[in-house]
Amino acid sequence: MKKLLAASALVAFSAGAVFAQEATGPDFSTLTSSIDYSTVITAIMQVAAGIITVLLAISGAKFVLGMIRRA
């Protein structure tokens, strides 16, 4: 019974692979070519830079406080 199940699964998956090779995905190039992502990328980079600045300030404050406590 297990061999029959394994064989049927193998046939089903191999048939699905054949159909998947013939199918092509939708073409969204006409939609995405008119969008300018440069402003979005700039905003994301600014937010990331702000977060990194805050994390570095916290890390620096912890370092300085640790140096003061050890002195």
mmCIF file of C-alpha atoms in Angstrom:
data_model
loop_
_atom_site.group_PDB
_atom_site.id
_atom_site.type_symbol
_atom_site.label_atom_id
_atom_site.label_comp_id
_atom_site.label_asym_id
_atom_site.label_seq_id
_atom_site.Cartn_x
_atom_site.Cartn_y
_atom_site.Cartn_z
ATOM 1 C CA MET A 1 0.000 0.000 0.000
ATOM 2 C CA LYS A 2 2.838 2.373 0.849
ATOM 3 C CA LYS A 3 4.585 1.606 -2.437
ATOM 4 C CA LEU A 4 1.399 2.381 -4.362
ATOM 5 C CA LEU A 5 0.982 5.655 -2.495
ATOM 6 C CA ALA A 6 4.612 6.612 -3.117
ATOM 7 C CA ALA A 7 4.346 5.747 -6.804
ATOM 8 C CA SER A 8 1.150 7.742 -7.242
ATOM 9 C CA ALA A 9 2.688 10.727 -5.463
ATOM 10 C CA LEU A 10 5.732 10.520 -7.728
ATOM 11 C CA VAL A 11 3.557 10.480 -10.838
ATOM 12 C CA ALA A 12 1.459 13.385 -9.574
ATOM 13 C CA PHE A 13 4.480 15.552 -8.769
ATOM 14 C CA SER A 14 6.251 14.785 -12.031
ATOM 15 C CA ALA A 15 3.122 15.676 -14.011
ATOM 16 C CA GLY A 16 2.831 18.921 -12.069
ATOM 17 C CA ALA A 17 6.442 19.766 -12.881
ATOM 18 C CA VAL A 18 5.777 19.331 -16.599
ATOM 19 C CA PHE A 19 2.834 21.716 -16.456
ATOM 20 C CA ALA A 20 4.810 24.202 -14.374
ATOM 21 C CA GLN A 21 7.557 24.356 -16.991
ATOM 22 C CA GLU A 22 5.095 25.246 -19.723
ATOM 23 C CA ALA A 23 3.317 27.958 -17.750
ATOM 24 C CA THR A 24 4.646 31.511 -17.769
ATOM 25 C CA GLY A 25 3.968 34.044 -15.084
ATOM 26 C CA PRO A 26 2.131 37.301 -15.624
ATOM 27 C CA ASP A 27 4.109 40.207 -17.059
ATOM 28 C CA PHE A 28 4.025 43.187 -14.687
ATOM 29 C CA SER A 29 6.733 45.176 -16.469
ATOM 30 C CA THR A 30 4.231 47.735 -17.781
ATOM 31 C CA LEU A 31 3.042 48.418 -14.242
ATOM 32 C CA THR A 32 6.412 48.503 -12.516
ATOM 33 C CA SER A 33 8.341 50.441 -15.155
ATOM 34 C CA SER A 34 6.384 53.632 -14.506
ATOM 35 C CA ILE A 35 7.031 53.645 -10.741
ATOM 36 C CA ASP A 36 10.028 55.580 -9.405
ATOM 37 C CA TYR A 37 11.404 53.875 -6.303
ATOM 38 C CA SER A 38 14.222 56.346 -5.648
ATOM 39 C CA THR A 39 12.244 58.443 -3.155
ATOM 40 C CA VAL A 40 11.040 55.357 -1.304
ATOM 41 C CA ILE A 41 14.564 53.970 -1.095
ATOM 42 C CA THR A 42 15.831 57.322 0.185
ATOM 43 C CA ALA A 43 13.177 57.409 2.904
ATOM 44 C CA ILE A 44 13.940 53.841 3.982
ATOM 45 C CA MET A 45 17.660 54.614 4.157
ATOM 46 C CA GLN A 46 16.983 57.734 6.255
ATOM 47 C CA VAL A 47 14.873 55.756 8.717
ATOM 48 C CA ALA A 48 17.571 53.074 8.933
ATOM 49 C CA ALA A 49 20.244 55.724 9.519
ATOM 50 C CA GLY A 50 18.133 57.250 12.291
ATOM 51 C CA ILE A 51 17.692 53.890 13.995
ATOM 52 C CA ILE A 52 21.413 53.152 13.744
ATOM 53 C CA THR A 53 22.201 56.582 15.213
ATOM 54 C CA VAL A 54 19.944 55.948 18.197
ATOM 55 C CA LEU A 55 21.414 52.486 18.770
ATOM 56 C CA LEU A 56 24.965 53.846 18.584
ATOM 57 C CA ALA A 57 24.093 56.612 21.051
ATOM 58 C CA ILE A 58 22.671 54.066 23.497
ATOM 59 C CA SER A 59 25.714 51.829 23.103
ATOM 60 C CA GLY A 60 28.060 54.774 23.615
ATOM 61 C CA ALA A 61 26.191 55.909 26.719
ATOM 62 C CA LYS A 62 26.389 52.399 28.188
ATOM 63 C CA PHE A 63 30.119 52.303 27.450
ATOM 64 C CA VAL A 64 30.760 55.671 29.096
ATOM 65 C CA LEU A 65 28.662 54.777 32.146
ATOM 66 C CA GLY A 66 30.568 51.502 32.458
ATOM 67 C CA MET A 67 33.870 53.385 32.337
ATOM 68 C CA ILE A 68 32.673 55.772 35.050
ATOM 69 C CA ARG A 69 31.505 52.930 37.302
ATOM 70 C CA ARG A 70 34.872 51.154 37.025
ATOM 71 C CA ALA A 71 36.870 54.279 37.890
#
